[in-house]
Coordinates of C-alpha atoms and ligand atoms in Angstrom, one line a residue:
X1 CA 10.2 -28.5 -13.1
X2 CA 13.4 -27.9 -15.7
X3 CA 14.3 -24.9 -17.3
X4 CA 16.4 -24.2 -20.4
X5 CA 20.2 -24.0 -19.6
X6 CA 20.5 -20.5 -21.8
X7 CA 18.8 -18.6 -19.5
X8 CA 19.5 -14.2 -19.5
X9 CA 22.6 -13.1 -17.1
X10 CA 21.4 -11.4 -14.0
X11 CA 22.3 -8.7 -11.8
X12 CA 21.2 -8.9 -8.1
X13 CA 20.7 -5.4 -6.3
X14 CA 20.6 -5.4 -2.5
X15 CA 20.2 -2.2 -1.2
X16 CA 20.7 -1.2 3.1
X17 CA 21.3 1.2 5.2
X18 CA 22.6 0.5 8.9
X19 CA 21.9 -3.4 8.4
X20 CA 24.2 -5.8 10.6
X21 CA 26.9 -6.8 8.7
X22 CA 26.0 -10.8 9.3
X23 CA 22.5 -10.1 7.6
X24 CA 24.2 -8.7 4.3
X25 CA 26.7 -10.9 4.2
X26 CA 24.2 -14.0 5.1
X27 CA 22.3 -12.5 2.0
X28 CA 24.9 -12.5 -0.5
X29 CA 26.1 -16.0 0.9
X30 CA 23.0 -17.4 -0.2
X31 CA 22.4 -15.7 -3.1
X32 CA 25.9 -17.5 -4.6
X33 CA 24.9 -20.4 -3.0
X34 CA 21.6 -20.6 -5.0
X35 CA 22.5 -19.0 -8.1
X36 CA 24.3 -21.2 -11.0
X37 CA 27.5 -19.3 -11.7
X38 CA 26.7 -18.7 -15.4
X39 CA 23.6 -16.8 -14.6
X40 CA 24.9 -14.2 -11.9
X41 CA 26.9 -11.8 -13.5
X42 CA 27.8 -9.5 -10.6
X43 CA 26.3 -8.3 -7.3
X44 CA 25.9 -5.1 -6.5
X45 CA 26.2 -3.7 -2.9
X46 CA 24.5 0.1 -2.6
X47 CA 24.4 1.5 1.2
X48 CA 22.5 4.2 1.2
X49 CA 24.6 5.9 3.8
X50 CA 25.2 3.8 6.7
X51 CA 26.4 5.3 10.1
X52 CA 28.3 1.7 11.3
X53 CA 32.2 2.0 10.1
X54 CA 31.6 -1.7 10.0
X55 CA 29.4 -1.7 7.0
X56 CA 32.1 0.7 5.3
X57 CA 35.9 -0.9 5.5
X58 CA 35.1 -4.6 6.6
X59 CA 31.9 -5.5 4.8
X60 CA 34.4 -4.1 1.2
X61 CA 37.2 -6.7 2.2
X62 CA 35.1 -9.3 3.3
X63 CA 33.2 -9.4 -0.2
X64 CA 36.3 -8.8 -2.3
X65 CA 38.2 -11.7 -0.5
X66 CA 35.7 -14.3 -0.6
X67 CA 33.8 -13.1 -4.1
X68 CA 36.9 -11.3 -6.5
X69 CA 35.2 -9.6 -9.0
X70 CA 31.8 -10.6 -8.3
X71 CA 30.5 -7.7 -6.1
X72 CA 30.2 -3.9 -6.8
X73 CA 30.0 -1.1 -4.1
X74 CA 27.5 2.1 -4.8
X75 CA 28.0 3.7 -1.6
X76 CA 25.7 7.3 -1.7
X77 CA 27.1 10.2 -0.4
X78 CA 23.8 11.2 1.4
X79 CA 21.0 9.2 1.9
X80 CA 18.5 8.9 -0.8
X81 CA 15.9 6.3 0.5
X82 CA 15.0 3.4 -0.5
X83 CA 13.2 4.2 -4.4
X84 CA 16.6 6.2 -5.4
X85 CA 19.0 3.6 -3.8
X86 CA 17.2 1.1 -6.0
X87 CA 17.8 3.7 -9.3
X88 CA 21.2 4.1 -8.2
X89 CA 21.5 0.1 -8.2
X90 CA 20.1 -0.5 -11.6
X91 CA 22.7 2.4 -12.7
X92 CA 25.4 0.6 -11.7
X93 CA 23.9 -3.0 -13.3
X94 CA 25.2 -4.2 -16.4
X95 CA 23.2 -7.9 -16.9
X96 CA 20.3 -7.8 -19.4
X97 CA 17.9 -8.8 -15.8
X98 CA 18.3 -6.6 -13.2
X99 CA 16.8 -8.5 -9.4
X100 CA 16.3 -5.9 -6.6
X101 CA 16.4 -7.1 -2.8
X102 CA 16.2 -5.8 0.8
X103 CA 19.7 -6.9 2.1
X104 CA 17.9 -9.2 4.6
X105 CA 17.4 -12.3 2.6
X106 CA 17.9 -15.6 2.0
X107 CA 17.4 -17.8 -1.5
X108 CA 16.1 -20.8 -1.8
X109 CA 17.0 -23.8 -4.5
X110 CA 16.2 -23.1 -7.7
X111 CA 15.0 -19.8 -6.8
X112 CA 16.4 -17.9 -10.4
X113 CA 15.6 -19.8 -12.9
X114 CA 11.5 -19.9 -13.1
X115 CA 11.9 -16.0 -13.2
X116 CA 14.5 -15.9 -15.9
X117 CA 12.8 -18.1 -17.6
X118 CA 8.9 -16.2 -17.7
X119 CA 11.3 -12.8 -18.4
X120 CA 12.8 -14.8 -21.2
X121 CA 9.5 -15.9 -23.2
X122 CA 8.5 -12.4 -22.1
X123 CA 10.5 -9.1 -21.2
X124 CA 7.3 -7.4 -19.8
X125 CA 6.7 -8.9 -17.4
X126 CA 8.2 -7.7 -14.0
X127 CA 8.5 -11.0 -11.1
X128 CA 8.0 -11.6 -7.7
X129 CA 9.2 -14.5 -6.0
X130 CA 6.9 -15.7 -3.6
X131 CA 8.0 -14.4 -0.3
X132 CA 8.7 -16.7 2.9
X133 CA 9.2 -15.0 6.5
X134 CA 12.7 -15.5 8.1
X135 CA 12.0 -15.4 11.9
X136 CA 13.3 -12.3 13.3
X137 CA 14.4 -13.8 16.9
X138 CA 15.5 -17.0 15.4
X139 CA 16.6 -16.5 11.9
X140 CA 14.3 -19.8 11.1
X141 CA 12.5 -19.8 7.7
X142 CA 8.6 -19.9 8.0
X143 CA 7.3 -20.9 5.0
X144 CA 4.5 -18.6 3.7
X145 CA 0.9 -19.6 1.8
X146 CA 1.0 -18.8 -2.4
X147 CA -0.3 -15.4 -2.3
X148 CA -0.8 -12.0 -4.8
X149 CA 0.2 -9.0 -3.4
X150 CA -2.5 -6.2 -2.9
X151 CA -2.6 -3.3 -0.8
X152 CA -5.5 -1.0 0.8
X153 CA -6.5 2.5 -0.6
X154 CA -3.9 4.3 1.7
X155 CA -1.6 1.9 -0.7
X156 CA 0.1 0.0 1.9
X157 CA 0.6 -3.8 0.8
X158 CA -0.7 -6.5 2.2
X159 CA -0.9 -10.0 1.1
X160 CA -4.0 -11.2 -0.7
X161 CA -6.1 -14.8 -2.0
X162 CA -4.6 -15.5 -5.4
X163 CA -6.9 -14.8 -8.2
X164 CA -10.3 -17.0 -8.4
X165 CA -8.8 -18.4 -12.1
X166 CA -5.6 -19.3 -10.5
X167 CA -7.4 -21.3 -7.8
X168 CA -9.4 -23.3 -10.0
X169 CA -6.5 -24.1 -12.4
X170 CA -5.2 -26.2 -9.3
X171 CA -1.6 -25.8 -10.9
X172 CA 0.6 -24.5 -7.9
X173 CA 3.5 -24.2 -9.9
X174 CA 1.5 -21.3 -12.0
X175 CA 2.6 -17.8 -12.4
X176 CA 0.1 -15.6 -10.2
X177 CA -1.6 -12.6 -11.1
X178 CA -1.0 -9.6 -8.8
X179 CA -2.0 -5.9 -8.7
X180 CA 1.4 -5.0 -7.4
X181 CA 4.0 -5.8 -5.1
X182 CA 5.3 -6.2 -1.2
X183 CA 8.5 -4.4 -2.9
X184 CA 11.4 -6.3 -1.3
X185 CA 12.3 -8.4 -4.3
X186 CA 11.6 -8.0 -8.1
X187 CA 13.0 -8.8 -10.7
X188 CA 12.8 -7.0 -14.3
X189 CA 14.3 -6.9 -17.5
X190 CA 16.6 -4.3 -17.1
X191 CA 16.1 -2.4 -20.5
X192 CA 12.1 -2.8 -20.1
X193 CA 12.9 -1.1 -16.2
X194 CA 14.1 2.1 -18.0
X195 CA 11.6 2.2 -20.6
X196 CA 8.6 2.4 -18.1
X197 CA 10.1 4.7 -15.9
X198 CA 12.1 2.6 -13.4
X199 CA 10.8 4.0 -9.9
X200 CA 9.3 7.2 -9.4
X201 CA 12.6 9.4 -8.1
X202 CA 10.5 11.6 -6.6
X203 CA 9.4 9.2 -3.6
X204 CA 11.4 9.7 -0.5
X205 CA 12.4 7.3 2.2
X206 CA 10.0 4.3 2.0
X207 CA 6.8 3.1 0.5
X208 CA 4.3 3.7 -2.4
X209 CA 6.7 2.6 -4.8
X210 CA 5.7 -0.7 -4.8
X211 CA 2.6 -0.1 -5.7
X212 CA 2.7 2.6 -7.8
X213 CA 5.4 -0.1 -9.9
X214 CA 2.3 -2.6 -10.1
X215 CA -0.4 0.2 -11.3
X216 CA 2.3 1.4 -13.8
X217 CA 3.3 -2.0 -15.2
X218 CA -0.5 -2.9 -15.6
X219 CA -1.9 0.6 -17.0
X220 CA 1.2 0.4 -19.7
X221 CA 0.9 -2.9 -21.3
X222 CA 3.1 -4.9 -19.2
X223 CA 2.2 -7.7 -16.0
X224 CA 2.5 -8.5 -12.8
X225 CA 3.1 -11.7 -11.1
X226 CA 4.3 -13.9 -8.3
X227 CA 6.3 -17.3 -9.0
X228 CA 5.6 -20.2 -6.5
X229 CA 8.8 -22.3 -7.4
X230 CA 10.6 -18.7 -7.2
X231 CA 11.0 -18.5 -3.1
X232 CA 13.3 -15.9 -1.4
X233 CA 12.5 -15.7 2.9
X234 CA 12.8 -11.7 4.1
X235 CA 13.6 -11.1 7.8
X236 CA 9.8 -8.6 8.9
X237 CA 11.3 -6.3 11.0
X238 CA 9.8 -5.4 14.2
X239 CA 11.7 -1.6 13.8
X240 CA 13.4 0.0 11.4
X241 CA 16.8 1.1 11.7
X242 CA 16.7 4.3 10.0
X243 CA 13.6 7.0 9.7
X244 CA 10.7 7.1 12.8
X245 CA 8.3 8.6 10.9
X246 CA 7.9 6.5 7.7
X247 CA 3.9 7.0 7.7
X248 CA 4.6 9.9 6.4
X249 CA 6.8 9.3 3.4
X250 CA 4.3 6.4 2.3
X251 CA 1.6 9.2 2.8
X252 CA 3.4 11.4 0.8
X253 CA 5.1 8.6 -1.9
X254 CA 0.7 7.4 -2.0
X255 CA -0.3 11.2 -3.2
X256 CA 2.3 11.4 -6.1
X257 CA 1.1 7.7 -7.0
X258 CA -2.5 8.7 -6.8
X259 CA -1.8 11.9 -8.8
X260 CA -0.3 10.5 -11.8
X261 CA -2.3 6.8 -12.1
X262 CA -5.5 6.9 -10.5
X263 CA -7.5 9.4 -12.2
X264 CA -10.9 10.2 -10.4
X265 CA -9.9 7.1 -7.8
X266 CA -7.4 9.7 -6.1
X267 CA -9.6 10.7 -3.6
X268 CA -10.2 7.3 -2.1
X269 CA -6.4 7.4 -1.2
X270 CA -7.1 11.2 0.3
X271 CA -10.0 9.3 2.2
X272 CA -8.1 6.4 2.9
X273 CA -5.5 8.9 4.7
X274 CA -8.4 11.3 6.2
X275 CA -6.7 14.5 4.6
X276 CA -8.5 16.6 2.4
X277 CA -8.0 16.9 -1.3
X278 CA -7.2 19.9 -1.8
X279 CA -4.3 21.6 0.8
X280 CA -3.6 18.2 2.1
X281 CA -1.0 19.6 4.3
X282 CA 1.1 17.1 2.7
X283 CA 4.5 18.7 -0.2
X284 CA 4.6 15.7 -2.6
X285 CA 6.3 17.8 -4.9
X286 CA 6.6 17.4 -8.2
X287 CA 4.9 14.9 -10.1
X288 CA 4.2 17.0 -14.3
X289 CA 7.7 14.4 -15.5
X290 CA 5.5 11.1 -14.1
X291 CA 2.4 12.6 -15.8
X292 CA 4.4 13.1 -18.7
X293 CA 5.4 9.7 -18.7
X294 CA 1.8 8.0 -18.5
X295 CA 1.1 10.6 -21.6
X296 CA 4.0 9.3 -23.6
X297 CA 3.6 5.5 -22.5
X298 CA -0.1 5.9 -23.8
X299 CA -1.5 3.9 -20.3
X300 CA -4.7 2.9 -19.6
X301 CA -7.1 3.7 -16.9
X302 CA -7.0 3.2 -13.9
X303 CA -10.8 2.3 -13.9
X304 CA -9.6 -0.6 -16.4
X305 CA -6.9 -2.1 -13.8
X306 CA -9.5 -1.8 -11.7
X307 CA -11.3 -3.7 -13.6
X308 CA -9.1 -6.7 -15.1
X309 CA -6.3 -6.6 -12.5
X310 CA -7.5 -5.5 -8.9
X311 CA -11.6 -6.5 -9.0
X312 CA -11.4 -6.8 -5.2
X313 CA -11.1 -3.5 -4.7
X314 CA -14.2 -1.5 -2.7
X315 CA -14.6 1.7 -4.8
X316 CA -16.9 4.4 -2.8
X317 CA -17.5 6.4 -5.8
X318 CA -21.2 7.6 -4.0
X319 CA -18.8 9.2 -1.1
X320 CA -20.1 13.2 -1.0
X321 CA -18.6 14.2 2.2
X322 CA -15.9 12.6 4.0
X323 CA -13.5 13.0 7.2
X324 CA -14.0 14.2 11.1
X325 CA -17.7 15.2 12.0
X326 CA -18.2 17.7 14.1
X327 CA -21.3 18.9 16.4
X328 CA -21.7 22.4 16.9
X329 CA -22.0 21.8 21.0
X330 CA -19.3 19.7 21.2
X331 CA -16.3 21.7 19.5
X332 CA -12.7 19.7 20.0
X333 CA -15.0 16.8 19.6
X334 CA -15.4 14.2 16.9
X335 CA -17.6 11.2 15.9
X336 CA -15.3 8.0 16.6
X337 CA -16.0 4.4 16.0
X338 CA -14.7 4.0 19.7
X339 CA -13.0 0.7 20.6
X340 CA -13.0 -1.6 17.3
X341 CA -14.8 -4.8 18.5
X342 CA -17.8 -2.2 20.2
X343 CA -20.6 -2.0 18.2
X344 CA -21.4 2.0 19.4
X345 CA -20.1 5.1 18.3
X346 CA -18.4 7.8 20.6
X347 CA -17.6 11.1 21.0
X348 CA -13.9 11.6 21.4
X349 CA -11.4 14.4 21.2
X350 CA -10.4 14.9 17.2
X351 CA -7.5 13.4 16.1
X352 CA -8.0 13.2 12.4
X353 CA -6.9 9.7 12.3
X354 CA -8.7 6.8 10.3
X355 CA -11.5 5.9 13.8
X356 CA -12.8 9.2 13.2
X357 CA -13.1 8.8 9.2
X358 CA -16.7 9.5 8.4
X359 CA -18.0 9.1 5.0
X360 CA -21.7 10.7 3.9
X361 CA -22.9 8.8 1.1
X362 CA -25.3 10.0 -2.2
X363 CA -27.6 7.0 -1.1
X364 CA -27.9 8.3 2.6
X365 CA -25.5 6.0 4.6
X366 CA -23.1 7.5 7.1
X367 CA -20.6 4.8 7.8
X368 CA -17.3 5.6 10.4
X369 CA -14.2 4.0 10.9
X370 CA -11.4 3.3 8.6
X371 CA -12.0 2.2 4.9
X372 CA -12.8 -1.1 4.2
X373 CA -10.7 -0.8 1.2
X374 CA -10.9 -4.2 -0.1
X375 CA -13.3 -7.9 0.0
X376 CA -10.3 -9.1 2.1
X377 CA -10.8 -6.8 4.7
X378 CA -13.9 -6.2 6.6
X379 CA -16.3 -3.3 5.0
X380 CA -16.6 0.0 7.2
X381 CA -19.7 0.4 9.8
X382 CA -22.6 2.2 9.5
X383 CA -24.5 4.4 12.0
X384 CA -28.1 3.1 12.1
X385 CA -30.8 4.1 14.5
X386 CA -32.3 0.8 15.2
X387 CA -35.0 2.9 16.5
X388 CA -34.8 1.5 20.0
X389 CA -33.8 3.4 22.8
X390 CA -31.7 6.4 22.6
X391 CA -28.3 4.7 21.7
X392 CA -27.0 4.6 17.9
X393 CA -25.2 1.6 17.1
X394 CA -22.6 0.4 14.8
X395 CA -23.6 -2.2 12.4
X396 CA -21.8 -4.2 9.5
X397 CA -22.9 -3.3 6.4
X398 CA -23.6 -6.2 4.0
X399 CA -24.3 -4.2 0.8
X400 CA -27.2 -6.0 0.2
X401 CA -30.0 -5.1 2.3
X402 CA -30.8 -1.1 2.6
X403 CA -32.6 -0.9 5.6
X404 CA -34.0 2.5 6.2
X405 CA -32.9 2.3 9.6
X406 CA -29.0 3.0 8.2
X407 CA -30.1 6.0 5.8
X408 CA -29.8 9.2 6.7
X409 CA -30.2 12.7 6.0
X410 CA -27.9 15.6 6.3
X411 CA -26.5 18.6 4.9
X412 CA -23.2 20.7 5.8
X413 CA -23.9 22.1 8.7
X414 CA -27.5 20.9 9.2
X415 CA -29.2 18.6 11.4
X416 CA -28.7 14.4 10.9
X417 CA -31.7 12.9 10.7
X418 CA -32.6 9.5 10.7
X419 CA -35.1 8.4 7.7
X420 CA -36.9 5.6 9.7
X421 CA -37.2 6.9 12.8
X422 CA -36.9 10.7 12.2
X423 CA -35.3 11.6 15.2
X424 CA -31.8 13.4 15.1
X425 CA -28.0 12.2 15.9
X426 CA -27.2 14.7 18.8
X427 CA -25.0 15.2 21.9
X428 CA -25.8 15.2 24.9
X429 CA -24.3 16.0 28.6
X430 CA -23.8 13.4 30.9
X431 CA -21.7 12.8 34.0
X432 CA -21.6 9.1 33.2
X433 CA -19.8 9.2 29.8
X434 CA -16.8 10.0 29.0
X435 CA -16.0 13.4 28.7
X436 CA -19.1 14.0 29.4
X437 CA -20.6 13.6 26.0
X438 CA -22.9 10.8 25.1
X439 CA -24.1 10.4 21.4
X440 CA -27.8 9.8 20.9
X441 CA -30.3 9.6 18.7
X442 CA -33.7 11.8 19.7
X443 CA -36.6 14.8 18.8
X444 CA -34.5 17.3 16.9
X445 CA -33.3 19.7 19.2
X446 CA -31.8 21.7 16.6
X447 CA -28.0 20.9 16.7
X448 CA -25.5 21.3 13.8
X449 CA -23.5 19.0 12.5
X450 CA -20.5 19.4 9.8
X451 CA -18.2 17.0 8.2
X452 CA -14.9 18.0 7.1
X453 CA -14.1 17.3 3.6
X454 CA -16.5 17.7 0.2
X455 CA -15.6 15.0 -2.4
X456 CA -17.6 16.8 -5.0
X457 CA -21.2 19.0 -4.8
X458 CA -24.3 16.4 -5.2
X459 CA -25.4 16.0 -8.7
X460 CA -29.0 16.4 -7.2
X461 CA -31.0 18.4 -4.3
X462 CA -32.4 15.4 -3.0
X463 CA -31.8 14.3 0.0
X464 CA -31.7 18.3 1.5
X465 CA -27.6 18.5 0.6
X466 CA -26.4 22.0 0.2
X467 CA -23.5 22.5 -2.1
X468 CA -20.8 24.7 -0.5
Ligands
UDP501 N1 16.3 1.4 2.7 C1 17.2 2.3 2.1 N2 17.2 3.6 2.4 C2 16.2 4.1 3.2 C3 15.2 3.3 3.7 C4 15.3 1.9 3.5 O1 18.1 1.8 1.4 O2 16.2 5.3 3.4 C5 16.4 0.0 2.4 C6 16.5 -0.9 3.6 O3 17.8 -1.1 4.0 C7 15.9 -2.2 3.1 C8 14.8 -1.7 2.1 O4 15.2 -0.4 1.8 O5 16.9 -3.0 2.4 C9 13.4 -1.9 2.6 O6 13.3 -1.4 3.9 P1 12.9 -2.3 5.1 O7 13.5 -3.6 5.0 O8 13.1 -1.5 6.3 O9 11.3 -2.3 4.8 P2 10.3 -3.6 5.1 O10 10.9 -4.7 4.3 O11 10.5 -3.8 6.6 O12 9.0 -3.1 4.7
MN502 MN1 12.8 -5.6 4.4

C-alpha cells in the first residue's frame, strides 16, 4: 500500500496509572520509532495519579532528555479514571488528529498512515487499528485474526467475525465495519471528538465508554471501523493495577450508556446485568447533559444501529419477566443453570448473578442462564419437560423448532406448568441432592413460584399471566 505524503499532524495520548516505567517508556519508544517525524506533532503523557515516585521525577527526565519538546505531562491531581484521563488528554492536544492509547503498547510499521489517511478523505470517521496481543510473560507479539469489535448486552467487548460483506470482498487490506470498540486505541479527528461529545465524563473508573463511543458515532451520522494495515500489539493484563472492583464501574458506565442511546433496548442491558429496572441498586448519576446531546446531535435509533451496524445482536423483545425464580418452599433458594456443560437445572442458594438469570417469555419459554447476547455466542437454555421421568432438563434452543415440550405456563406467583405434559416444575426434599432440594417436574401439588423482575405487563391474558 502508499499513502499521500500530506497526511494531518497527530497527537498520541497514552494515558496510566501505576504502569512500570519500562512499559511506558517501551510505548513511546516505539511510537517514534514508527511514526514519520512530520506526522507526530507531540506526545502527550497523562498519569492519572500514580502512587510509584518512579513514574513522577524519572519517567519527566527520561522523556525530556531523549524526546526535547516532543512530549507533554498532564499529571491529575486525583484520579479521574480512565474516560476523564482520556478528556484531560485531548485537552492538552493541539494536532488536528488526536490517537488515544493504553500506555502498554507497541507500533507496528506503517502503523499511522492508513488511519490518517481514511480520517483525511473523511473526518467522521473514528479508527481502530487492528489490535495484536503482546504476551504478558514474555513481551512477544502474537499476532491477532482481522476482527470487528462487538460486545454482549452487559456491553463488555469482545472480538467478533468481520462483517459478511467484508468477507466476501476478499480484500484484507479493507477498512472493517464495527459496532464499537475494544477501547485501547482510537484515533479521531480531534475537532469531530468535541463535536460528538468526546467521552461521556460521567463514566468512572473503567469501561462502557468504548461502547457507548461506537453507539454514539453510529446513531449520529459518523462510522466505525478497524484498519488491517493499521496494527498496534496491547499487553492483556492478567490484573489490574489500580481498582478491584471494576465490574462495577462498567455496570454502572453500561446503565448511563443504555439510558441515553438504547431507547426501549435498555432493559436487555438491566437483564444482561440481572438488576432490576427500576431501583437498580446501582447511582449512575446524571445522564439529562448526554440526553441533551443525542437531542441536539439529532441521532438515530438505536433500533436502526441495530439494524445496519450490529445485525448480530439477539434482541429478546418477547422477555415479560426476568431475573432469580423463586419457590415458595424453598425461600434463600433459586433456579440455577448448575454447572455450565450439565444439561439439568438446580436449586441453589440465590446469588443474583447471571446462572440464576431466568427469562419468562410472551411465547411461553422459560430459558436460564446468562444471555446469549449475540450469534457469536451460544443462545441461553431452555427448561423443557421432555416428559420422561421426573427430571427437567436443559436444552439448546435453536429458534426454529417450538416444541411444546419447552413452553410453559406461569403467572407471578402461580404455579409453572408444562403445556405438553401438564405436570408442574416443583421442589422437592431429598437427602440425596444437594441441599436437599431436587427440581422436578410432576402432578401439581400446588407450589408457588415468582420471578423477580417485570419487563413490562403482557399485552394479552393469554397464557394465565397476571399483571402486577
Ligand atoms: N486507566 C486510568 N485510570 C483508571 C483506570 C485505568 O488512566 O482509573 C488507564 C490504564 O492505565 C490503561 C487504560 O486506562 O492505560 C486502560 O486500562 P487497562 O489497560 O487496565 O484495561 P484493559 O486494557 O486491560 O482492558
Ligand atoms: Mn490495556
Amino acid at each position: 500500500m502508499t499513502y499521500p505524503d500530506d497526511l494531518p499532524q497527530m497527537t498520541v495520548v497514552f494515558i496510566f496509572v501505576n504502569e512500570a516505567l519500562s512499559v511506558i517508556l517501551r510505548s513511546v519508544h516505539s511510537l517514534v520509532n514508527h511514526t514519520p517525524a512530520h506526522i507526530l506533532k507531540e506526545i502527550i503523557l497523562v498519569d492519572d495519579n500514580s502512587d510509584s515516585v518512579e513514574l513522577k521525577l524519572n519517567l519527566d527526565q527520561y522523556v525530556n532528555k531523549q524526546y526535547p519538546g516532543l512530549v507533554k505531562m498532564v499529571r491529575n491531581s486525583r484520579r479521574e479514571g480512565l474516560i476523564r484521563a482520556r478528556i484531560l488528554g485531548w485537552k492538552a492536544a493541539t494536532a488536528p488528529v488526536v490517537g488515544f492509547f493504553d500506555a502498554h503498547v507497541e507500533f507496528n510499521t506503517a502503523w499511522a498512515e492508513p488511519i490518517l489517511t481514511r480520517i483525511r478523505e473523511d473526518r467522521t470517521r473514528i479508527i481502530l487499528p487492528s489490535i495484536d496481543n503482546i504476551k504478558y510473560n514474555t513481551f512477544e507479539v502474537q499476532q491477532y485474526a482481522n476482527a470487528a469489535h462487538g460486545y454482549n448486552w452487559g456491553l463488555w467487548c469482545m472480538y467478533i467475525t468481520p462483517p459478511q460483506a467484508w468477507q466476501d470482498r476478499g480484500d484484507e487490506t479493507a477498512p472493517i465495519r464495527t459496532p464499537a470498540m475494544i477501547g485501547c486505541s482510537f484515533v479521531v479527528n480531534r475537532e469531530y471528538f468535541e463535536e460528538i461529545g468526546l467521552l461521556d465524563p460521567g463514566m468512572e473508573v473503567y469501561g462502557g465508554e468504548n461502547i457507548e463511543l461506537g453507539m454514539r458515532v453510529w446513531q449520529c451520522g459518523g462510522s466505525m471501523e478497524v484498519l488491517p494495515c493499521a496494527r498496534v500489539a496491547h499487553i492483556e493484563r492478567t490484573k489490574k493495577p489500580y481498582n478491584d472492583d471494576i465490574d462495577y464501574y462498567a455496570k454502572r458506565n453500561a446503565l448511563r450508556a443504555a439510558e441515553v442511546w438504547m431507547d426501549d433496548y435498555k432493559s436487555h442491558v438491566y437483564m444482561a446485568w440481572n438488576i432490576p429496572i427500576n431501583n437498580p441498586g446501582v447511582d449512575f448519576g446524571d445522564v439529562s447533559e448526554r440526553i441533551a446531546l443525542r437531542k441536539k446531535l439529532q441521532c438515530h435509533s438505536f433500533q436502526w444501529y441495530l439494524q445496519n451496524v450490529y445485525p448480530e445482536m439477539r434482541v429478546y423483545n418477547d422477555t415479560i419477566t426476568y431475573g432469580e425464580v423463586r419457590n415458595s418452599k424453598a425461600s434463600g433458594y433459586c433456579l440455577d443453570q448448575g454447572p455450565n456443560d450439565d444439561n439439568s437445572a438446580i436449586l441453589y442458594p440465590c446469588h443474583g448473578m447471571t446462572s440464576q438469570l431466568a427469562r419468562y417469555t410472551s411465547e411461553g419459554l422459560l430459558q436460564l442462564g446468562p444471555l446469549g447476547s449475540t450469534t457469536f455466542l451460544p443462545n441461553t437454555k431452555c427448561l423443557v419437560d421432555e416428559g420422561r421421568g421426573r427430571t427437567p432438563s436443559l436444552k439448546k434452543f435453536d429458534g426454529a423448532s417450538h416444541s411444546s415440550q419447552r413452553l410453559w405456563d406461569f403467572s407471578q406467583n402461580g404455579p409453572i406448568i408444562s403445556r405438553d405434559t401438564g405436570r408442574c416444575l416443583e421442589v422437592e426434599m431429598s437427602k440425596e441432592a444437594s441441599f436437599g432440594l431436587r427440581l422436578v417436574v410432576q402432578r401439581c401439588s400446588g407450589q408457588r413460584w415468582t420471578i423477580r423482575n417485570w419487563i413490562k405487563p403482557p399485552r394479552h391474558g393469554g397464557h394465565n399471566i397476571q399483571a402486577s
